[in-house]
Short mmCIF file of C-alpha atoms (C1' of nucleotides) in Angstrom, two decimals:
data_model
loop_
_atom_site.label_atom_id
_atom_site.label_comp_id
_atom_site.label_asym_id
_atom_site.label_seq_id
_atom_site.Cartn_x
_atom_site.Cartn_y
_atom_site.Cartn_z
CA MET U 12 19.14 -4.64 7.46
CA PRO U 13 16.33 -7.10 6.73
CA VAL U 14 17.67 -10.61 6.22
CA ASN U 15 15.17 -12.23 3.93
CA LEU U 16 14.35 -10.15 0.87
CA ASN U 17 11.46 -12.46 0.05
CA ASP U 18 9.66 -11.54 3.24
CA PRO U 19 6.40 -9.90 2.08
CA ARG U 20 6.88 -7.11 4.59
CA VAL U 21 10.27 -6.32 3.11
CA SER U 22 8.98 -6.26 -0.47
CA ARG U 23 6.04 -4.13 0.56
CA THR U 24 8.17 -1.66 2.48
CA ARG U 25 10.59 -1.24 -0.40
CA LEU U 26 7.72 -0.83 -2.83
CA LEU U 27 6.09 1.79 -0.62
CA ILE U 28 9.36 3.73 -0.39
CA MET U 29 9.91 3.59 -4.14
CA GLN U 30 6.35 4.65 -4.92
CA ALA U 31 6.45 7.44 -2.35
CA PHE U 32 9.62 8.89 -3.83
CA THR U 33 8.28 8.60 -7.37
CA GLU U 34 5.16 10.49 -6.33
CA LEU U 35 7.15 13.19 -4.58
CA VAL U 36 9.48 13.64 -7.54
CA GLU U 37 6.54 13.98 -9.91
CA GLU U 38 4.90 16.49 -7.62
CA GLN U 39 7.72 18.84 -6.84
CA LYS U 40 10.34 18.01 -9.44
CA ASN U 41 13.04 18.92 -6.95
CA VAL U 42 15.04 15.94 -5.81
CA TYR U 43 17.19 18.01 -3.53
CA SER U 44 14.39 19.29 -1.31
CA ILE U 45 12.92 15.82 -0.67
CA SER U 46 14.01 14.64 2.76
CA VAL U 47 14.02 11.10 4.12
CA GLN U 48 11.31 12.32 6.46
CA ASP U 49 9.17 13.29 3.46
CA ILE U 50 9.66 9.92 1.82
CA THR U 51 8.91 7.83 4.88
CA ALA U 52 5.89 9.95 5.82
CA ARG U 53 4.42 9.44 2.38
CA ALA U 54 5.27 5.74 2.44
CA THR U 55 3.69 5.36 5.90
CA ILE U 56 6.79 3.68 7.25
CA ASN U 57 9.13 4.75 10.01
CA ARG U 58 12.25 6.75 9.27
CA ALA U 59 14.37 4.16 11.07
CA THR U 60 12.98 1.49 8.80
CA PHE U 61 14.24 3.43 5.82
CA TYR U 62 17.77 3.19 7.16
CA ALA U 63 17.28 -0.51 7.74
CA HIS U 64 16.83 -0.87 4.00
CA PHE U 65 19.26 1.64 2.58
CA GLU U 66 22.74 2.65 3.68
CA ASP U 67 21.79 6.29 3.25
CA LYS U 68 19.92 8.68 1.01
CA TYR U 69 22.46 8.28 -1.77
CA ALA U 70 22.32 4.51 -1.77
CA PHE U 71 18.57 4.83 -2.06
CA LEU U 72 18.71 7.28 -4.95
CA ASP U 73 21.14 4.96 -6.67
CA CYS U 74 18.74 2.07 -6.23
CA TRP U 75 15.75 4.13 -7.27
CA ILE U 76 17.22 5.42 -10.49
CA SER U 77 18.38 1.93 -11.44
CA ARG U 78 14.93 0.48 -10.94
CA LYS U 79 13.33 3.36 -12.78
CA PHE U 80 15.67 2.89 -15.73
CA GLN U 81 15.06 -0.86 -15.68
CA ILE U 82 11.32 -0.36 -15.71
CA LEU U 83 11.46 2.12 -18.57
CA LEU U 84 13.62 -0.31 -20.54
CA LYS U 85 11.32 -3.20 -19.75
CA GLU U 86 8.42 -1.19 -21.10
CA ALA U 87 10.33 -0.19 -24.24
CA LEU U 88 11.82 -3.60 -25.03
CA PRO U 89 9.62 -6.48 -26.19
CA LYS U 90 11.16 -9.20 -24.07
CA GLY U 91 12.72 -6.91 -21.48
CA ARG U 92 16.23 -7.34 -22.88
CA ILE U 93 18.22 -6.83 -26.05
CA THR U 94 17.51 -9.46 -28.68
CA GLY U 95 19.23 -7.99 -31.69
CA THR U 96 20.59 -4.83 -33.31
CA GLY U 97 16.99 -3.73 -33.80
CA SER U 98 16.25 -3.56 -30.10
CA LEU U 99 19.65 -1.99 -29.48
CA ARG U 100 18.22 1.11 -31.11
CA THR U 101 15.36 1.11 -28.60
CA VAL U 102 17.84 0.93 -25.76
CA VAL U 103 19.93 3.81 -27.01
CA GLN U 104 16.82 5.87 -27.60
CA THR U 105 15.68 5.13 -24.04
CA VAL U 106 19.00 6.23 -22.62
CA PHE U 107 18.68 9.54 -24.44
CA ASP U 108 15.07 9.97 -23.37
CA VAL U 109 15.70 9.20 -19.73
CA LEU U 110 18.65 11.56 -19.56
CA ALA U 111 16.65 14.33 -21.19
CA ARG U 112 13.90 13.71 -18.71
CA PHE U 113 16.09 13.76 -15.64
CA ARG U 114 17.95 16.80 -16.86
CA GLN U 115 15.11 19.04 -15.76
CA TYR U 116 15.27 17.71 -12.20
CA MET U 117 18.91 18.74 -12.12
CA THR U 118 18.42 22.37 -12.97
CA HIS U 119 17.46 23.23 -9.41
CA PRO U 120 20.34 24.57 -7.32
CA GLY U 121 21.83 21.89 -5.09
CA ASN U 122 20.62 19.05 -7.27
CA SER U 123 23.74 18.95 -9.39
CA ARG U 124 25.53 16.93 -6.73
CA PHE U 125 23.10 14.11 -7.39
CA GLU U 126 23.79 14.14 -11.08
CA PRO U 127 26.80 11.80 -11.04
CA MET U 128 24.80 9.25 -9.09
CA PHE U 129 22.02 9.13 -11.58
CA GLU U 130 24.46 8.83 -14.40
CA ILE U 131 26.62 6.15 -12.85
CA ALA U 132 23.55 4.09 -12.06
CA MET U 133 22.40 4.31 -15.65
CA GLN U 134 25.75 3.36 -17.07
CA LYS U 135 25.95 0.31 -14.83
CA GLU U 136 22.51 -0.78 -15.90
CA LEU U 137 23.33 -0.29 -19.55
CA TYR U 138 26.52 -2.28 -19.08
CA SER U 139 24.80 -5.32 -17.60
CA LEU U 140 22.12 -5.18 -20.26
CA LEU U 141 24.70 -5.20 -23.04
CA LEU U 142 26.75 -7.87 -21.32
CA GLU U 143 23.78 -10.17 -20.96
CA TRP U 144 23.02 -9.84 -24.64
CA LEU U 145 26.59 -10.20 -25.88
CA ASN U 146 27.16 -13.27 -23.76
CA GLU U 147 24.41 -15.03 -25.63
CA GLU U 148 25.68 -14.08 -29.05
CA ALA U 149 29.37 -14.11 -28.27
CA THR U 150 31.83 -15.79 -30.60
CA VAL U 151 34.94 -14.61 -28.77
CA SER U 152 36.60 -14.82 -25.34
CA PRO U 153 34.76 -13.65 -22.18
CA ASP U 154 37.39 -10.97 -21.63
CA LYS U 155 36.75 -9.54 -25.03
CA VAL U 156 32.99 -9.60 -24.42
CA GLU U 157 33.27 -7.78 -21.12
CA THR U 158 35.54 -5.13 -22.53
CA THR U 159 33.25 -4.60 -25.49
CA ALA U 160 30.23 -4.21 -23.22
CA LEU U 161 32.16 -1.80 -21.02
CA VAL U 162 33.36 0.39 -23.85
CA ALA U 163 30.05 0.34 -25.66
CA SER U 164 28.05 1.16 -22.54
CA TRP U 165 30.27 4.10 -21.69
CA GLY U 166 30.36 5.22 -25.29
CA ILE U 167 26.62 5.23 -25.73
CA PHE U 168 26.01 6.60 -22.30
CA GLY U 169 28.70 9.28 -22.42
CA ALA U 170 27.45 10.55 -25.73
CA ALA U 171 23.96 10.80 -24.30
CA VAL U 172 25.18 12.72 -21.25
CA GLN U 173 27.13 15.11 -23.42
CA TRP U 174 24.12 15.70 -25.61
CA SER U 175 21.73 16.15 -22.66
CA ARG U 176 24.02 18.84 -21.24
CA ASP U 177 24.29 20.67 -24.53
CA PRO U 178 22.09 19.46 -27.40
CA ARG U 179 23.61 21.96 -29.85
CA ASN U 180 20.34 22.04 -31.79
CA LEU U 181 20.51 18.33 -32.50
CA THR U 182 17.42 16.21 -31.96
CA SER U 183 17.76 13.03 -29.92
CA GLU U 184 16.78 11.08 -33.04
CA THR U 185 19.74 12.47 -34.95
CA MET U 186 22.10 11.69 -32.12
CA VAL U 187 20.70 8.22 -31.61
CA HIS U 188 21.20 7.49 -35.29
CA ARG U 189 24.82 8.64 -35.23
CA VAL U 190 25.70 6.92 -31.99
CA LEU U 191 24.08 3.71 -33.13
CA GLU U 192 26.32 3.49 -36.17
CA VAL U 193 29.43 3.78 -34.08
CA ALA U 194 28.19 1.40 -31.42
CA ALA U 195 27.22 -1.19 -34.01
CA ALA U 196 30.75 -1.11 -35.39
CA ALA U 197 32.20 -1.60 -31.92
CA LEU U 198 29.95 -4.55 -31.24
CA ALA U 199 30.33 -6.20 -34.65
CA PRO U 200 33.49 -8.21 -33.86
CA VAL U 201 31.91 -9.81 -30.83
CA LEU U 202 28.75 -10.61 -32.73
CA GLY U 203 30.81 -12.39 -35.38
CA GLU U 204 29.85 -10.00 -38.13
CA MET N 7 -5.54 -8.80 18.26
CA PRO N 8 -3.40 -5.71 17.82
CA VAL N 9 -3.36 -3.56 20.94
CA ASN N 10 -2.77 -0.07 19.62
CA LEU N 11 -5.05 0.88 16.77
CA ASN N 12 -2.93 3.97 16.08
CA ASP N 13 0.09 1.87 15.22
CA PRO N 14 0.82 2.71 11.56
CA ARG N 15 1.25 -0.97 10.77
CA VAL N 16 -2.22 -1.67 12.09
CA SER N 17 -3.85 1.15 10.13
CA ARG N 18 -1.99 0.11 7.00
CA THR N 19 -2.93 -3.54 7.35
CA ARG N 20 -6.60 -2.73 7.84
CA LEU N 21 -6.54 -0.33 4.91
CA LEU N 22 -4.91 -2.96 2.70
CA ILE N 23 -7.54 -5.52 3.66
CA MET N 24 -10.40 -3.10 3.04
CA GLN N 25 -9.02 -2.00 -0.31
CA ALA N 26 -8.33 -5.58 -1.37
CA PHE N 27 -11.88 -6.63 -0.63
CA THR N 28 -13.33 -3.58 -2.38
CA GLU N 29 -11.29 -4.40 -5.48
CA LEU N 30 -12.36 -8.03 -5.44
CA VAL N 31 -16.01 -7.14 -5.02
CA GLU N 32 -15.84 -4.72 -7.93
CA GLU N 33 -14.11 -7.31 -10.07
CA GLN N 34 -16.25 -10.37 -9.51
CA LYS N 35 -19.42 -8.98 -7.94
CA ASN N 36 -19.80 -12.19 -5.99
CA VAL N 37 -19.24 -11.72 -2.30
CA TYR N 38 -19.85 -15.36 -1.53
CA SER N 39 -17.01 -16.70 -3.64
CA ILE N 40 -14.38 -14.40 -2.15
CA SER N 41 -12.32 -16.35 0.39
CA VAL N 42 -10.17 -15.00 3.17
CA GLN N 43 -7.28 -16.44 1.21
CA ASP N 44 -8.24 -14.27 -1.77
CA ILE N 45 -8.46 -11.14 0.35
CA THR N 46 -5.15 -11.61 2.15
CA ALA N 47 -3.34 -12.55 -1.05
CA ARG N 48 -4.54 -9.37 -2.71
CA ALA N 49 -3.73 -7.32 0.39
CA THR N 50 -0.21 -8.84 0.58
CA ILE N 51 -0.72 -9.79 4.20
CA ASN N 52 -0.72 -13.17 5.89
CA ARG N 53 -3.95 -15.05 6.45
CA ALA N 54 -3.19 -15.34 10.16
CA THR N 55 -2.86 -11.56 10.34
CA PHE N 56 -6.38 -11.25 9.01
CA TYR N 57 -7.66 -13.22 11.98
CA ALA N 58 -5.64 -11.03 14.30
CA HIS N 59 -7.76 -8.12 13.13
CA PHE N 60 -11.18 -9.67 12.67
CA GLU N 61 -13.03 -12.27 14.68
CA ASP N 62 -14.01 -14.01 11.46
CA LYS N 63 -15.16 -13.37 7.93
CA TYR N 64 -18.55 -12.14 9.11
CA ALA N 65 -17.10 -9.65 11.55
CA PHE N 66 -15.00 -8.34 8.71
CA LEU N 67 -17.92 -8.02 6.31
CA ASP N 68 -19.83 -6.22 9.02
CA CYS N 69 -16.95 -3.81 9.46
CA TRP N 70 -16.46 -3.36 5.73
CA ILE N 71 -20.06 -2.56 4.94
CA SER N 72 -20.20 -0.06 7.81
CA ARG N 73 -17.12 1.75 6.58
CA LYS N 74 -18.39 1.70 3.03
CA PHE N 75 -21.71 3.17 4.08
CA GLN N 76 -19.95 5.79 6.20
CA ILE N 77 -17.74 6.81 3.31
CA LEU N 78 -20.67 7.10 0.92
CA LEU N 79 -22.52 9.24 3.46
CA LYS N 80 -19.45 11.38 4.06
CA GLU N 81 -19.24 12.02 0.35
CA ALA N 82 -22.94 12.84 0.08
CA LEU N 83 -23.21 15.05 3.16
CA PRO N 84 -21.54 18.48 3.26
CA LYS N 85 -20.09 18.26 6.75
CA GLY N 86 -20.20 14.46 7.01
CA ARG N 87 -23.22 14.46 9.29
CA ILE N 88 -26.81 15.58 9.41
CA THR N 89 -27.21 19.31 9.90
CA GLY N 90 -30.91 19.80 9.26
CA THR N 91 -33.98 18.36 7.62
CA GLY N 92 -32.42 19.26 4.25
CA SER N 93 -29.51 16.89 4.71
CA LEU N 94 -31.84 14.25 6.12
CA ARG N 95 -33.12 13.87 2.61
CA THR N 96 -29.61 13.18 1.38
CA VAL N 97 -29.19 10.49 4.01
CA VAL N 98 -32.43 8.74 3.13
CA GLN N 99 -31.56 8.91 -0.55
CA THR N 100 -28.15 7.38 0.20
CA VAL N 101 -29.74 4.53 2.14
CA PHE N 102 -31.94 3.74 -0.83
CA ASP N 103 -29.05 4.02 -3.27
CA VAL N 104 -26.71 1.82 -1.28
CA LEU N 105 -29.34 -0.86 -0.80
CA ALA N 106 -30.17 -0.84 -4.49
CA ARG N 107 -26.49 -1.15 -5.25
CA PHE N 108 -25.82 -4.05 -2.91
CA ARG N 109 -28.94 -5.82 -4.03
CA GLN N 110 -27.17 -7.03 -7.15
CA TYR N 111 -24.40 -8.65 -5.12
CA MET N 112 -27.04 -10.63 -3.31
CA THR N 113 -28.60 -12.25 -6.34
CA HIS N 114 -25.89 -14.89 -6.53
CA PRO N 115 -26.79 -18.16 -4.85
CA GLY N 116 -25.29 -18.46 -1.40
CA ASN N 117 -24.97 -14.73 -0.93
CA SER N 118 -28.35 -14.33 0.67
CA ARG N 119 -26.97 -15.47 3.98
CA PHE N 120 -24.84 -12.31 4.02
CA GLU N 121 -27.81 -10.09 3.43
CA PRO N 122 -28.89 -9.65 7.05
CA MET N 123 -25.36 -8.62 7.98
CA PHE N 124 -25.23 -5.86 5.43
CA GLU N 125 -28.58 -4.63 6.51
CA ILE N 126 -27.95 -4.70 10.23
CA ALA N 127 -24.71 -2.83 9.73
CA MET N 128 -26.49 -0.14 7.75
CA GLN N 129 -29.27 0.26 10.28
CA LYS N 130 -26.76 0.64 13.10
CA GLU N 131 -24.88 3.27 11.18
CA LEU N 132 -28.06 5.15 10.37
CA TYR N 133 -29.08 5.00 14.02
CA SER N 134 -25.86 6.56 15.32
CA LEU N 135 -26.00 9.21 12.63
CA LEU N 136 -29.52 10.20 13.61
CA LEU N 137 -28.72 10.03 17.29
CA GLU N 138 -25.74 12.32 16.90
CA TRP N 139 -27.86 14.86 15.12
CA LEU N 140 -30.87 14.69 17.45
CA ASN N 141 -28.67 15.02 20.51
CA GLU N 142 -27.54 18.41 19.27
CA GLU N 143 -31.02 19.66 18.52
CA ALA N 144 -32.86 17.86 21.27
CA THR N 145 -35.38 19.68 23.43
CA VAL N 146 -36.58 16.59 25.29
CA SER N 147 -35.24 13.81 27.53
CA PRO N 148 -32.36 11.54 26.40
CA ASP N 149 -34.64 8.52 26.55
CA LYS N 150 -37.07 10.13 24.18
CA VAL N 151 -34.22 11.06 21.83
CA GLU N 152 -32.82 7.55 21.74
CA THR N 153 -36.18 6.00 21.10
CA THR N 154 -36.91 8.48 18.34
CA ALA N 155 -33.58 7.75 16.68
CA LEU N 156 -34.17 4.02 17.00
CA VAL N 157 -37.67 4.09 15.54
CA ALA N 158 -36.74 6.53 12.79
CA SER N 159 -33.63 4.59 11.77
CA TRP N 160 -35.55 1.32 11.57
CA GLY N 161 -38.44 3.01 9.82
CA ILE N 162 -36.33 4.62 7.14
CA PHE N 163 -34.13 1.62 6.79
CA GLY N 164 -36.90 -0.99 6.79
CA ALA N 165 -38.80 0.88 4.12
CA ALA N 166 -35.67 0.98 1.98
CA VAL N 167 -35.08 -2.76 2.40
CA GLN N 168 -38.66 -3.53 1.51
CA TRP N 169 -38.43 -1.37 -1.59
CA SER N 170 -35.07 -2.81 -2.66
CA ARG N 171 -36.55 -6.32 -2.49
CA ASP N 172 -39.60 -5.38 -4.48
CA PRO N 173 -39.73 -1.86 -5.98
CA ARG N 174 -43.27 -2.35 -7.32
CA ASN N 175 -42.50 0.04 -10.18
CA LEU N 176 -41.76 2.87 -7.78
CA THR N 177 -38.64 4.95 -8.31
CA SER N 178 -36.34 5.51 -5.36
CA GLU N 179 -37.09 9.23 -5.62
CA THR N 180 -40.80 8.59 -5.07
CA MET N 181 -40.13 6.35 -2.14
CA VAL N 182 -37.63 8.76 -0.61
CA HIS N 183 -40.18 11.52 -0.83
CA ARG N 184 -42.89 9.48 0.87
CA VAL N 185 -40.62 8.08 3.57
CA LEU N 186 -39.21 11.49 4.28
CA GLU N 187 -42.62 12.92 5.07
CA VAL N 188 -43.32 10.22 7.63
CA ALA N 189 -39.85 10.39 9.14
CA ALA N 190 -40.05 14.16 9.49
CA ALA N 191 -43.28 13.80 11.41
CA ALA N 192 -41.69 11.27 13.74
CA LEU N 193 -38.71 13.50 14.40
CA ALA N 194 -40.65 16.75 14.78
CA PRO N 195 -41.44 16.41 18.50
CA VAL N 196 -37.78 15.94 19.40
CA LEU N 197 -36.76 18.85 17.23
CA GLY N 198 -39.24 21.03 19.05
CA GLU N 199 -41.37 21.72 16.03
"C1'" DG L 10 -25.09 -41.64 3.79
"C1'" DC L 11 -19.58 -41.21 2.97
"C1'" DT L 12 -15.21 -39.16 1.42
"C1'" DG L 13 -11.71 -35.91 -0.04
"C1'" DG L 14 -10.36 -31.39 -1.04
"C1'" DA L 15 -10.88 -26.66 0.07
"C1'" DA L 16 -11.80 -23.07 3.26
"C1'" DT L 17 -11.80 -21.64 8.04
"C1'" DG L 18 -9.64 -20.80 12.37
"C1'" DT L 19 -5.55 -21.54 15.86
"C1'" DT L 20 -0.88 -21.61 17.74
"C1'" DG L 21 4.23 -20.75 18.61
"C1'" DC L 22 8.31 -19.03 17.01
"C1'" DC L 23 10.96 -15.73 14.45
"C1'" DT L 24 11.58 -11.38 12.02
"C1'" DA L 25 10.52 -6.75 10.49
"C1'" DC L 26 8.63 -2.54 11.76
"C1'" DG L 27 7.36 1.57 15.03
"C1'" DC L 28 8.93 4.55 18.41
"C1'" DG L 29 11.44 7.66 21.30
"C1'" DA L 30 15.65 9.42 22.44
"C1'" DC L 31 19.98 10.46 21.18
"C1'" DA L 32 24.40 12.39 18.71
"C1'" DA L 33 26.21 14.22 14.43
"C1'" DT L 34 25.94 16.81 10.44
"C1'" DT L 35 24.13 20.17 7.46
"C1'" DG L 36 22.87 24.61 5.69
"C1'" DG L 37 20.80 28.99 6.00
"C1'" DA L 38 20.32 33.74 8.59
"C1'" DC L 39 22.27 37.01 11.34
"C1'" DG I 4 32.54 33.81 11.61
"C1'" DT I 5 28.27 32.06 15.11
"C1'" DC I 6 24.05 30.36 16.03
"C1'" DC I 7 19.93 27.68 15.39
"C1'" DA I 8 16.81 24.72 13.27
"C1'" DA I 9 16.29 20.96 10.36
"C1'" DT I 10 17.99 16.82 8.70
"C1'" DT I 11 20.67 12.74 8.99
"C1'" DG I 12 21.91 8.58 11.06
"C1'" DT I 13 21.89 5.20 15.33
"C1'" DC I 14 20.18 2.25 19.04
"C1'" DG I 15 17.22 -0.66 22.21
"C1'" DC I 16 12.95 -2.20 23.34
"C1'" DG I 17 8.17 -3.42 22.51
"C1'" DT I 18 4.69 -4.90 19.17
"C1'" DA I 19 2.65 -6.46 14.76
"C1'" DG I 20 3.14 -9.39 10.95
"C1'" DG I 21 4.94 -13.80 8.34
"C1'" DC I 22 5.07 -18.65 8.36
"C1'" DA I 23 4.43 -23.53 8.93
"C1'" DA I 24 1.79 -26.85 10.85
"C1'" DC I 25 -2.24 -28.21 12.78
"C1'" DA I 26 -7.35 -29.15 13.86
"C1'" DT I 27 -11.93 -28.11 12.29
"C1'" DT I 28 -15.69 -27.17 9.36
"C1'" DC I 29 -17.86 -27.12 5.06
"C1'" DC I 30 -19.59 -28.69 0.79
"C1'" DA I 31 -19.38 -31.33 -3.81
"C1'" DG I 32 -19.39 -35.56 -5.88
"C1'" DC I 33 -19.75 -40.39 -5.40
#
DNA sequence: GCTGGAATGTTGCCTACGCGACAATTGGAC
DNA sequence: GTCCAATTGTCGCGTAGGCAACATTCCAGC
């Protein structure tokens, strides 16, 4: 449990772990079969050090997927956050894309137990992203803002999960379009529209 | 002064320093203007740690150029070392190539003071490479072998330096060919030919 | 020449990492 | 079911790296 997260060694170790796992995932596509030993060997750090940074494998996966989602969003969004209904579309599209992407990792037997983790991490991230945006634009009470962000994040996210599990011949574009309309309506009151 | 060179932290730190310097050299081509501060910042290690690994900047440069030369040779030679008069040609060619390459870094004012270091490091490396090979093939006394390796390494190397300073319209191929003939003659007695 | 700022080295204290050994849990094969 | 091997997670001790502060050397500009 490193104390100072600004210590260069700490940042470097975390970065090495993240990169190592990303490489391994891209190589073998099978999250389940990647052991802590594999990760730390690739990262050239000690296995004990891994546990000094993360409660356990699940806590790490949670952290990893969050960061990965954040990075993908940061790449997709101009300023790294939502700035208007226009960029909201980008976010929703990213959620759909990421879920479609991770779906393939989950097809291996044994991987399905990780699924909820990935999903929960994404929903949380989506929630804070929406909340940050709404708080800037808000014309109503904080409670109302938080609830709106919560409902919207779950709504968008849940729809994406549902679709990723069973696309029913619908393209992600179609779904994004439909979901966006509903989400916009839910957000409208808070945005003073 | 790290004690155990097999400690993963030590290997990693050295690797980071080497890579950082290689990157900086490729970016700004000017060895002279690269400070220890620059190297350690790029390598994400502390400046004090640098001095724990290397006596000073010169010792580091010496080490770096040796490694670089070794790596280039390892890439050029099939088994990473000399296996016969055929591969001797490869080595000589590499010496000429490397010197021609580093020549451009030395044109900047102030860099010329580093020149002898680069050259000495290369000669030493060439010497041990030749010695290793001759010791396997040797049919004469160890003294004779060492002297032959010494003279040959300086001969090959010196010719390359001379040429790199003033090519006199001669291609490296021409020079390699000529030098190789002389070197082969010098080595012949030890090789029992 | 002199002077000031930057780069080079040095030192002591604290923290993070490596390691080996250990117990606990998992999951597959029989 | 039982076993066995691999993986997970923990702990204590030794070592390497980070940091701040310092003295020294080196040039550039006056």
